Short mmCIF file of C-alpha atoms in Angstrom, two decimals:
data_model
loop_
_atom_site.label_atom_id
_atom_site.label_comp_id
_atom_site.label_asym_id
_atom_site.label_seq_id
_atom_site.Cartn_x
_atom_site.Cartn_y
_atom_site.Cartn_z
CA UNK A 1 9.55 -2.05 14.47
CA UNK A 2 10.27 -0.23 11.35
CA UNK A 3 11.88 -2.64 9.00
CA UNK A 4 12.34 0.50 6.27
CA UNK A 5 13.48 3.63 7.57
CA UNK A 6 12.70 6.20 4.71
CA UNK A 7 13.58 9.74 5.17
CA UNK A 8 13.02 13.06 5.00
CA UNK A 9 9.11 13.03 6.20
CA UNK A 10 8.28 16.13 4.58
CA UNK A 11 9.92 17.41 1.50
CA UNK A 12 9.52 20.57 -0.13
CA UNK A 13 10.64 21.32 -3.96
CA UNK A 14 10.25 23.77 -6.34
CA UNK A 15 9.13 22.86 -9.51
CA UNK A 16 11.63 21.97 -12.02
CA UNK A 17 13.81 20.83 -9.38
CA UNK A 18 14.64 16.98 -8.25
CA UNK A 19 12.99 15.85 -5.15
CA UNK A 20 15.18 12.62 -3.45
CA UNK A 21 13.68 10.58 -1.10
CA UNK A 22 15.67 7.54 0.90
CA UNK A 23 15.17 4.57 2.24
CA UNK A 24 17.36 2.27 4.31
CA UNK A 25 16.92 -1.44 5.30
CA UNK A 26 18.11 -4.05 7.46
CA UNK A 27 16.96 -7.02 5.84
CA UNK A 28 19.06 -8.64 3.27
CA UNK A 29 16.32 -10.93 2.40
CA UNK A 30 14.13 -8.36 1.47
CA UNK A 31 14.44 -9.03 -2.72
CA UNK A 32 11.75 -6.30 -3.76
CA UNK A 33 11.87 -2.44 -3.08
CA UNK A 34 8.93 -0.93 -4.48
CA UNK A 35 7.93 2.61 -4.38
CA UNK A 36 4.04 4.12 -3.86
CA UNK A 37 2.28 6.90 -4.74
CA UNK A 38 -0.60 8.53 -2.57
CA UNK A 39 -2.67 11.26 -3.00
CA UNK A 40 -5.16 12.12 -0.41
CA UNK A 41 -7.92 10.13 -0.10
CA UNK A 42 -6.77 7.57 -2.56
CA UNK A 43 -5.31 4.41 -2.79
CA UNK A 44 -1.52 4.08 -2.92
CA UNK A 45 -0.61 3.42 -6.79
CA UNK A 46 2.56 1.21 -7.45
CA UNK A 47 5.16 3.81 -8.86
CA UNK A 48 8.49 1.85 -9.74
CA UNK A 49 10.13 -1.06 -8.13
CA UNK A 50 13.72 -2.58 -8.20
CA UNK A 51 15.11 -5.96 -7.63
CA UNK A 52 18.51 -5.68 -5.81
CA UNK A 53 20.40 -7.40 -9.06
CA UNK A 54 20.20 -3.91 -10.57
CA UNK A 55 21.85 -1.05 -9.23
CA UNK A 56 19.26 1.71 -11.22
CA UNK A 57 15.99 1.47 -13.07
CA UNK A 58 14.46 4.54 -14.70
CA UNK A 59 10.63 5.42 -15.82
CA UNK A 60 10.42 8.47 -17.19
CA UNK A 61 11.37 11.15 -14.56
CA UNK A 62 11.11 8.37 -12.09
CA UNK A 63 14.33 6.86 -10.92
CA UNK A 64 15.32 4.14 -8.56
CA UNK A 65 18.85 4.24 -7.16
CA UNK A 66 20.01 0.85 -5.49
CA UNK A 67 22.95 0.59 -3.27
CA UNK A 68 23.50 -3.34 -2.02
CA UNK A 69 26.25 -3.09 0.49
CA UNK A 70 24.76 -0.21 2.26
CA UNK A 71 21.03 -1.31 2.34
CA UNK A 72 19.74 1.79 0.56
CA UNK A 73 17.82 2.63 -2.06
CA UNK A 74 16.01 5.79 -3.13
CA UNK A 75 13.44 7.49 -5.39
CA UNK A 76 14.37 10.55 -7.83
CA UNK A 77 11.70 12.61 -9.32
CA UNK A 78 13.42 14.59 -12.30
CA UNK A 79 11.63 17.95 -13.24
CA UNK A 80 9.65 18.01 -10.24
CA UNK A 81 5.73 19.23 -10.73
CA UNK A 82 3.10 20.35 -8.53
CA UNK A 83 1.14 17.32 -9.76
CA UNK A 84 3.59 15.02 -8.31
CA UNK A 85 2.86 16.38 -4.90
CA UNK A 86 1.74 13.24 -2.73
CA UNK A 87 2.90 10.93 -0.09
CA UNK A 88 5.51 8.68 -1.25
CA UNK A 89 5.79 5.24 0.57
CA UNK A 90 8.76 2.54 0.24
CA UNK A 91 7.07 -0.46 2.25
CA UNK A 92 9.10 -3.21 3.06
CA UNK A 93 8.45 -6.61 1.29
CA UNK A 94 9.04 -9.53 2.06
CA UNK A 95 7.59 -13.62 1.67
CA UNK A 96 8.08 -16.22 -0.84
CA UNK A 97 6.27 -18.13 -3.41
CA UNK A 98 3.44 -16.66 -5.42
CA UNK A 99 1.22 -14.30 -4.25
CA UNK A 100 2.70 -14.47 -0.38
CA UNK A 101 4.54 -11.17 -0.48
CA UNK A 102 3.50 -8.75 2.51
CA UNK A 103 4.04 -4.97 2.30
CA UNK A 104 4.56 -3.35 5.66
CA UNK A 105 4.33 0.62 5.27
CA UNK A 106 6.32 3.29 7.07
CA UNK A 107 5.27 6.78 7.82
CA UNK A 108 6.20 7.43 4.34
CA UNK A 109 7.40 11.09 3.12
CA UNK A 110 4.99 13.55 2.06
CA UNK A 111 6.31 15.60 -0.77
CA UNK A 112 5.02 19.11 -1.67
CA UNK A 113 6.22 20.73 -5.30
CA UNK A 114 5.44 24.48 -5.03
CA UNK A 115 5.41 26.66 -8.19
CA UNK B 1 -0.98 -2.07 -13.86
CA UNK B 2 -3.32 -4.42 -12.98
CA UNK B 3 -7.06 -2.61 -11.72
CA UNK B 4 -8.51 -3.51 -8.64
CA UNK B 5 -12.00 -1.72 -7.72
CA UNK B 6 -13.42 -1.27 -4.42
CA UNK B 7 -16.68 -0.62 -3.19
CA UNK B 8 -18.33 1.65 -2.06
CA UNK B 9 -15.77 4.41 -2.20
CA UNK B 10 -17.42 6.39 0.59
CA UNK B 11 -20.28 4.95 3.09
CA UNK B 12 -21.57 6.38 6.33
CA UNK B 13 -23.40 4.20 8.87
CA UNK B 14 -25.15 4.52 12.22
CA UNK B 15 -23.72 3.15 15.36
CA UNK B 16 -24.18 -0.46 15.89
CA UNK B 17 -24.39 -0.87 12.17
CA UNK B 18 -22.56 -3.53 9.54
CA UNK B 19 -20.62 -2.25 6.90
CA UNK B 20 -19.90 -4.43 3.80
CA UNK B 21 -16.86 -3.45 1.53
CA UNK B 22 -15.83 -5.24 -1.61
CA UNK B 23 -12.53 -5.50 -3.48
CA UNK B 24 -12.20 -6.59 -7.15
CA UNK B 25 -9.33 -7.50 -9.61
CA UNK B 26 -10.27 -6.45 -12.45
CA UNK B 27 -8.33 -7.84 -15.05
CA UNK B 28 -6.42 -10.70 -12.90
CA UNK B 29 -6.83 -13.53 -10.66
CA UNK B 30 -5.75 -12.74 -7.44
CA UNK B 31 -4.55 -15.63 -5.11
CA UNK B 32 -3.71 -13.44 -2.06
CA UNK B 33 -5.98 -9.68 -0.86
CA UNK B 34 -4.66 -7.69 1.75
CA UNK B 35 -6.59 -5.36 3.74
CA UNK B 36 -5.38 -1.88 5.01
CA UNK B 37 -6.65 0.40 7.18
CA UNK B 38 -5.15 4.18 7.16
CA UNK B 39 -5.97 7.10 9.80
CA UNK B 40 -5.58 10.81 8.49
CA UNK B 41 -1.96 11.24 8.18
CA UNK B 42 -0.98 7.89 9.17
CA UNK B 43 0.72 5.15 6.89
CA UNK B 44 -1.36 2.07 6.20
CA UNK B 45 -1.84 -0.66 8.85
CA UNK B 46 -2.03 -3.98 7.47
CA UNK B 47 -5.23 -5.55 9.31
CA UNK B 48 -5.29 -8.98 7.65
CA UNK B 49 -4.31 -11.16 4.63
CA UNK B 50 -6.91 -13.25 2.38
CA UNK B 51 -6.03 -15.98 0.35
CA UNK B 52 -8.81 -17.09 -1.44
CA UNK B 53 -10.88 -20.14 -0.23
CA UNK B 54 -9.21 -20.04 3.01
CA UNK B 55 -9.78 -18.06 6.29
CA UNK B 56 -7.61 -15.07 6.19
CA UNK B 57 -4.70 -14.31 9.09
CA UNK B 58 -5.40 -11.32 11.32
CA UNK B 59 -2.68 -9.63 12.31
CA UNK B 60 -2.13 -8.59 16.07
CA UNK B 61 -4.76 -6.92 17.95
CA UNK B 62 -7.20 -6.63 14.58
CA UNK B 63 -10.74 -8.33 16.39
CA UNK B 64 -11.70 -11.25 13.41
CA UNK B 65 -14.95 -11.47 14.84
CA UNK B 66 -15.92 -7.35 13.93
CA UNK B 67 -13.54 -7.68 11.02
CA UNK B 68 -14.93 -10.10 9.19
CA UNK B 69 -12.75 -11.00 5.62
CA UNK B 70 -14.48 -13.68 2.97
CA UNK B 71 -12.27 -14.14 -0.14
CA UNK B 72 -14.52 -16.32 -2.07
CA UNK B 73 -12.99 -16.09 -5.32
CA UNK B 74 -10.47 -14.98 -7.28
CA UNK B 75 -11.56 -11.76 -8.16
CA UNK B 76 -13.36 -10.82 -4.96
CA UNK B 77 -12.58 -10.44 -1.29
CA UNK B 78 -14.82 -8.57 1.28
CA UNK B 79 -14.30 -6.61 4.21
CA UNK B 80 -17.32 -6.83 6.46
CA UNK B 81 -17.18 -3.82 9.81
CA UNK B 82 -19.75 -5.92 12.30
CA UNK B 83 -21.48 -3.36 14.77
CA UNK B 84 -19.57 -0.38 13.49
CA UNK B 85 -18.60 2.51 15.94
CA UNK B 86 -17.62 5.95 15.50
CA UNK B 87 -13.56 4.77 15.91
CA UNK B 88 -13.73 2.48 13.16
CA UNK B 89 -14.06 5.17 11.20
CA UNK B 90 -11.41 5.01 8.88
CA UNK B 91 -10.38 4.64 4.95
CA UNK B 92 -9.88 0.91 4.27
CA UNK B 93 -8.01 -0.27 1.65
CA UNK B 94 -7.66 -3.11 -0.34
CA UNK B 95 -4.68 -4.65 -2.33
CA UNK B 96 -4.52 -7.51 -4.58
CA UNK B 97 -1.30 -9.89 -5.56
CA UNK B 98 -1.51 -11.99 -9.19
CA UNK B 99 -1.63 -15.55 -8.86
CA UNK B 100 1.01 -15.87 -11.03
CA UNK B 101 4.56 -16.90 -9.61
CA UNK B 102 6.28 -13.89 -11.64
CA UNK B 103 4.15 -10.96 -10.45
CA UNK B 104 4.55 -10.13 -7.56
CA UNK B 105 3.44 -6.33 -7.11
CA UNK B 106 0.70 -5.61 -5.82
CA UNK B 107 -1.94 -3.18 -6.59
CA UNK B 108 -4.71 -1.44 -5.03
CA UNK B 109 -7.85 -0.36 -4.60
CA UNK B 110 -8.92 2.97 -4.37
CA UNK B 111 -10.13 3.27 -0.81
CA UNK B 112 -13.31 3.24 1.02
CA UNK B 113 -13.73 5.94 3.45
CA UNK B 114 -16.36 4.54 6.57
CA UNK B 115 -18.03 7.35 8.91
CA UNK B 116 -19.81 6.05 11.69
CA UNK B 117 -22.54 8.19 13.36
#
């Protein structure tokens, strides 16, 4: 069972343009919504995360949006570039205590910035 | 972030072969390794966790005994494929969590792609 429903699966953008991807849970103990980067045939790479006692957190054109009471949260890419074209994943994550936290991926959303 | 390097990134093996993968943190101590494996175009399956100097949890329907995970230290945890066949073939991936109670993200390694002939 998914335990993160992101969504769209496939995005398409044109450069310059913001590409949104989102994310809904059912969890409320889930206390850590991170966001990964993939490009093929490499490891995922940790993008941005949020902890839900912040409703935005911003890394250069990277942007989290948090929304508490309606169990979403999703990832803005400002100025989008063909090099940002890669599978974007927002695993679940949940444990406690150090070093116990489990990711658990979903299909993820595989973004495409054309020129 | 924290590095962690895996090893080999690419290997190809015959049929009935064993397959030995390593994962390293580079610059951190890492209490708890996961281990991934993704399909093409498939999301990552989590196949078992490692905490180190204990025997790692399989998750259901991953075999222990052809998936064999040693986490011996802090820095190292290896993935071993026992008598390989051609649908393991797969890119495994590693990920490490800092022992330390404030980090808790968790980084990963760059993939190892496995044929088996």
């Amino acid at each position: 069972q998914q335990q993160v429903k992101q969504s769209p699966q496939s995005l398409i953008v044109q450069k310059g343009g913001i590409s949104i991807i989102n994310c809904a849970y059912e969890n409320t103990a889930f206390d850590y919504f991170p966001w990964y980067q993939q490009f093929p045939g490499k490891g995922p790479a940790l993008l941005i995360a949020i902890r839900p006692d912040v409703s935005e957190k911003k890394e250069g054109r990277f942007t989290i949006s948090f929304n508490k009471s309606a169990k979403q949260f999703s990832l803005h890419i400002m100025d989008s570039q063909p090099g940002d074209s890669a599978t974007y994943f927002c695993p679940s994550s949940e444990g406690s205590g150090a070093g116990s936290y489990q990711l658990t991926f979903g299909k993820g959303t595989k973004l495409s910035v054309i020129p | 972030g924290a590095v962690v390097s895996q090893h080999p990134s690419w290997v190809i093996c015959k049929s009935g072969t064993s397959v030995k993968i390593e994962c390293r943190s580079l610059d951190f101590q890492a209490t708890t390794m996961f281990w991934y494996r993704q399909f093409p175009k498939q999301s990552l399956m989590l196949m078992a966790t490692s905490n180190e100097g204990s025997k790692a949890t399989y998750e259901q329907g991953v075999e222990k005994d052809k998936f064999l995970i040693n986490h011996a230290s802090l820095t190292l945890s290896t993935l071993t494929v026992t008598s390989a066949h051609p649908e393991d073939s797969s890119f495994y991936i590693c990920s490490a969590r800092s022992w330390a109670p404030t980090q808790i993200e968790a980084f990963f390694g760059q993939g190892t792609r496995l044929t088996v002939v």
